[in-house]
mmCIF file of C-alpha atoms in Angstrom:
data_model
loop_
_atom_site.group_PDB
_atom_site.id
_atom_site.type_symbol
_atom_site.label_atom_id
_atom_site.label_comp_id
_atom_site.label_asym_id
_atom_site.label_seq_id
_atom_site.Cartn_x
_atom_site.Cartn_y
_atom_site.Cartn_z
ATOM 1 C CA UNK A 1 -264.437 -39.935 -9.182
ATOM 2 C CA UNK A 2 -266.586 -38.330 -6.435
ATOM 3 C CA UNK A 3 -267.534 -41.531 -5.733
ATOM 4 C CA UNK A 4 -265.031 -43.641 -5.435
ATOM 5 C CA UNK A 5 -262.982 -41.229 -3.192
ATOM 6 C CA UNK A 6 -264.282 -42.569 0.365
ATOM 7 C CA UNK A 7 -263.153 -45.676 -0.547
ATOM 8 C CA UNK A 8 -259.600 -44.914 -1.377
ATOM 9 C CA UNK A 9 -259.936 -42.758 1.877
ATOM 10 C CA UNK A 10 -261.136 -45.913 3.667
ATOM 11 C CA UNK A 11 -258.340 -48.092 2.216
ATOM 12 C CA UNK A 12 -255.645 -45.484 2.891
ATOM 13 C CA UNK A 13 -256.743 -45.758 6.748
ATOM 14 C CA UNK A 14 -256.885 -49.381 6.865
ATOM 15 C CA UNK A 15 -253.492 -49.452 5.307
ATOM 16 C CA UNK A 16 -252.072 -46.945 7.373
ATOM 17 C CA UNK A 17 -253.264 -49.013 10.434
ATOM 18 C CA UNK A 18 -252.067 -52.238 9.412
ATOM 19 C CA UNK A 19 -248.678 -50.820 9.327
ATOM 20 C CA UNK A 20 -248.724 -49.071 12.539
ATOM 21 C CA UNK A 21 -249.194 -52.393 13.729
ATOM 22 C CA UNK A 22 -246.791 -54.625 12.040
ATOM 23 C CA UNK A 23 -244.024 -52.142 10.637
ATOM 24 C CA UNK A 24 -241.563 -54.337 9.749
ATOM 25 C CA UNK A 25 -243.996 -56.358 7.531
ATOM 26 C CA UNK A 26 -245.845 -54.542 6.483
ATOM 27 C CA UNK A 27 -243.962 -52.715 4.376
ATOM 28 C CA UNK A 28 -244.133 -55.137 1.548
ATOM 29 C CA UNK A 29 -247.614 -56.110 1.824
ATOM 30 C CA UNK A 30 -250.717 -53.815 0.246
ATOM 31 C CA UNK A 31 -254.415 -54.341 1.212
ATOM 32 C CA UNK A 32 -256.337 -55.620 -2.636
ATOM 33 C CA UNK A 33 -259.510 -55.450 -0.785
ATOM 34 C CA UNK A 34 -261.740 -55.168 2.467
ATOM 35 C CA UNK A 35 -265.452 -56.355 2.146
ATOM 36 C CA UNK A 36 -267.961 -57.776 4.660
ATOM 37 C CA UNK A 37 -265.167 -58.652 7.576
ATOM 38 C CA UNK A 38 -262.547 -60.222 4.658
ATOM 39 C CA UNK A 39 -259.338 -58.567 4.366
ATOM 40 C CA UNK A 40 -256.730 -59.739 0.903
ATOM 41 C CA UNK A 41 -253.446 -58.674 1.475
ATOM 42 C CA UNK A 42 -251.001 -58.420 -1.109
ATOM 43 C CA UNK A 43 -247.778 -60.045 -0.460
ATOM 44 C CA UNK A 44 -244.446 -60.070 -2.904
ATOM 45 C CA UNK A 45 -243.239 -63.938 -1.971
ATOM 46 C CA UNK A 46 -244.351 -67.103 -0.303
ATOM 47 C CA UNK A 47 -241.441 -66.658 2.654
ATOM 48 C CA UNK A 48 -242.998 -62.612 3.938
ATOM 49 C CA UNK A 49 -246.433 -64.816 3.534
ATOM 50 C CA UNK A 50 -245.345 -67.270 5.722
ATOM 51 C CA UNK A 51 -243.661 -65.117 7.978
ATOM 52 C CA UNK A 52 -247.073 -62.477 7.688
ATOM 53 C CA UNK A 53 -249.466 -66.035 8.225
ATOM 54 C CA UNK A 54 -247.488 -65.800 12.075
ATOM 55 C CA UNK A 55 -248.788 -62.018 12.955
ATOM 56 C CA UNK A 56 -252.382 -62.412 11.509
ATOM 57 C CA UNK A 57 -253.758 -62.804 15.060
ATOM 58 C CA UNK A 58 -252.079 -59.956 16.081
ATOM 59 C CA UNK A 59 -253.122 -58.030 13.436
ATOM 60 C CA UNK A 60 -256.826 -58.865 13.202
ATOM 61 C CA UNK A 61 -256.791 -57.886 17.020
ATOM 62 C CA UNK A 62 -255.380 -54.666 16.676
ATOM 63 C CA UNK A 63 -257.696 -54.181 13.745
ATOM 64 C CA UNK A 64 -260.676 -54.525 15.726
ATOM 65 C CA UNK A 65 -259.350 -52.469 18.875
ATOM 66 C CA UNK A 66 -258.983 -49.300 16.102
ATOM 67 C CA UNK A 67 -262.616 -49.675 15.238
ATOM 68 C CA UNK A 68 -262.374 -52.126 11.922
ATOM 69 C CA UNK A 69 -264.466 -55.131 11.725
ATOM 70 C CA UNK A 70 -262.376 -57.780 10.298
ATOM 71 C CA UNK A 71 -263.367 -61.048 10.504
ATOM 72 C CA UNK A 72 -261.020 -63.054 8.197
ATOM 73 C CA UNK A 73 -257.669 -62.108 7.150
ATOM 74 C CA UNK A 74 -256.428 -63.883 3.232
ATOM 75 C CA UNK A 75 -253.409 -63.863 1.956
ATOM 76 C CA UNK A 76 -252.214 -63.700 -1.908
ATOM 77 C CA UNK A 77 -248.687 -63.778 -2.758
ATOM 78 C CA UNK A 78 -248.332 -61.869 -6.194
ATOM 79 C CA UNK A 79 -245.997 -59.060 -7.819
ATOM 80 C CA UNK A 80 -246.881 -55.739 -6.827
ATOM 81 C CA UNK A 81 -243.684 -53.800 -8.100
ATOM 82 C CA UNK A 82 -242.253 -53.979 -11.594
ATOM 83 C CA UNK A 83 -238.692 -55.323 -11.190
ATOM 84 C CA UNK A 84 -236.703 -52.693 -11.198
ATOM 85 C CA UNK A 85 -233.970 -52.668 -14.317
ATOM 86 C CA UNK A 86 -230.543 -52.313 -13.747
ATOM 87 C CA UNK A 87 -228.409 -49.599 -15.121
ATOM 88 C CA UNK A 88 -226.091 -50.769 -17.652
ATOM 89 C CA UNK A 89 -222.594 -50.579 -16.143
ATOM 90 C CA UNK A 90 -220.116 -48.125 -17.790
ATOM 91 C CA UNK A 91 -217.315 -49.612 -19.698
ATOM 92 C CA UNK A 92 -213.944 -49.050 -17.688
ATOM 93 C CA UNK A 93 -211.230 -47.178 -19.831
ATOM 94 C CA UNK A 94 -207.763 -46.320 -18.729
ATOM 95 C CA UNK A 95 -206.323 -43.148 -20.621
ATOM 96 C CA UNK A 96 -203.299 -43.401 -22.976
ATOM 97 C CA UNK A 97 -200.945 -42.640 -20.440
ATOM 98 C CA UNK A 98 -201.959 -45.017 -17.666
ATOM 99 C CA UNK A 99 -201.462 -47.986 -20.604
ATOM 100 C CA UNK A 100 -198.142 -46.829 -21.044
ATOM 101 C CA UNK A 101 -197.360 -46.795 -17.578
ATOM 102 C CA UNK A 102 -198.164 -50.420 -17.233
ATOM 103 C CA UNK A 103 -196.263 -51.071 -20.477
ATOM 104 C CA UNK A 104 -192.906 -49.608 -18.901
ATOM 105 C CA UNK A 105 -193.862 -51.284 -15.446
ATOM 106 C CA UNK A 106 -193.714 -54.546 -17.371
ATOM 107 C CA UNK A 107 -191.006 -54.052 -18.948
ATOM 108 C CA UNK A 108 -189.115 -52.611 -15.518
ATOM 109 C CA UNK A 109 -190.015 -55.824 -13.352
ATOM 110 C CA UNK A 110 -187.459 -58.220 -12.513
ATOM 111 C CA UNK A 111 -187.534 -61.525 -14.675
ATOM 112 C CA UNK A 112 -188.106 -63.908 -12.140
ATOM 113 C CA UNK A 113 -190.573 -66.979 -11.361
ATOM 114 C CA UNK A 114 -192.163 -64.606 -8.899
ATOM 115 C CA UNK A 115 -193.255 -61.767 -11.278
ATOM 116 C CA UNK A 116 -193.424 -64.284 -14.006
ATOM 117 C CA UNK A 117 -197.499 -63.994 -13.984
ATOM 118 C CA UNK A 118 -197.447 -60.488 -13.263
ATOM 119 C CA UNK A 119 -195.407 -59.668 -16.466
ATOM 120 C CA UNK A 120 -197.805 -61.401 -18.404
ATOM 121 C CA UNK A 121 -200.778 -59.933 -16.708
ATOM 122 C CA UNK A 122 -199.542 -56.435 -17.166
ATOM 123 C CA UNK A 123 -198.405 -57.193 -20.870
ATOM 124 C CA UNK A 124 -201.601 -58.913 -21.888
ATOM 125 C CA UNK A 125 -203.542 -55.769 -20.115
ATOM 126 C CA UNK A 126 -201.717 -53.488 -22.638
ATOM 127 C CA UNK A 127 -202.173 -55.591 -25.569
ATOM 128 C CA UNK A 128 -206.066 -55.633 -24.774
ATOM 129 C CA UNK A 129 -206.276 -52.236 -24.392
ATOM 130 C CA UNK A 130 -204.292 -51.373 -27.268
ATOM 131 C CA UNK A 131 -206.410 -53.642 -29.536
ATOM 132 C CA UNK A 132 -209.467 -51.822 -28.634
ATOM 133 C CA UNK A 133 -210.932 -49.162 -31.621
ATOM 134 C CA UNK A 134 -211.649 -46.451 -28.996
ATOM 135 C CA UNK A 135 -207.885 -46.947 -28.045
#
């Protein structure tokens, strides 16, 4: 563990200076690995590669003005970061009372081609909810 600890160090630097350069990119991309001159970044999709390809000059210059001898920048587009998984949503309930209240509202409204759809929507509503076990 001893060992390998410089190297991590080294990364973290490397890292840390390849996003004080590019920001905005950077934030997506992570270095894989730095040996002889070659930099492999990591990048999540083809577009932030394509869009990352643009900066590499820029990069590789401020690179070497901060003291790191980089000779060759690569590019690998792979998934760095499990997807994340979605909560399941909640099931919407209305309470006893709030069913009812659409029941009388239905039965209140005016019979007329206007509220024609909007009796039905309110009654089929009520029937739906009513049908449910947890009702």
């Amino acid at each position: 563990m001893a060992a390998l600890l410089p190297a991590v160090e080294r990364m973290a630097a490397l890292q840390k200076d390849c996003a004080a350069t590019l920001p905005s990119m950077f934030s997506l991309c992570e270095i894989l690995a730095f040996e002889e001159g070659n930099l492999l970044l990591s990048t999540p999709s083809s577009a932030v590669a394509a869009k990352l390809k643009q900066q590499l000059p820029k990069l590789q210059d401020a690179l070497l003005k901060r003291g790191w001898h980089v000779t060759n920048i690569k590019l690998r587009v792979q998934m760095m970061k499990a997807a994340e998984i979605k909560e399941q949503m909640r099931a919407l309930t209305l309470p006893p009372t709030a069913v009812t209240a659409f029941e009388e509202l239905s039965k209140s409204l005016e019979q007329s081609k206007q509220n024609d759809s909007l009796i039905q929507a309110l009654q089929l509503l009520v029937q739906r909810r009513r049908d449910r076990p947890d009702y």
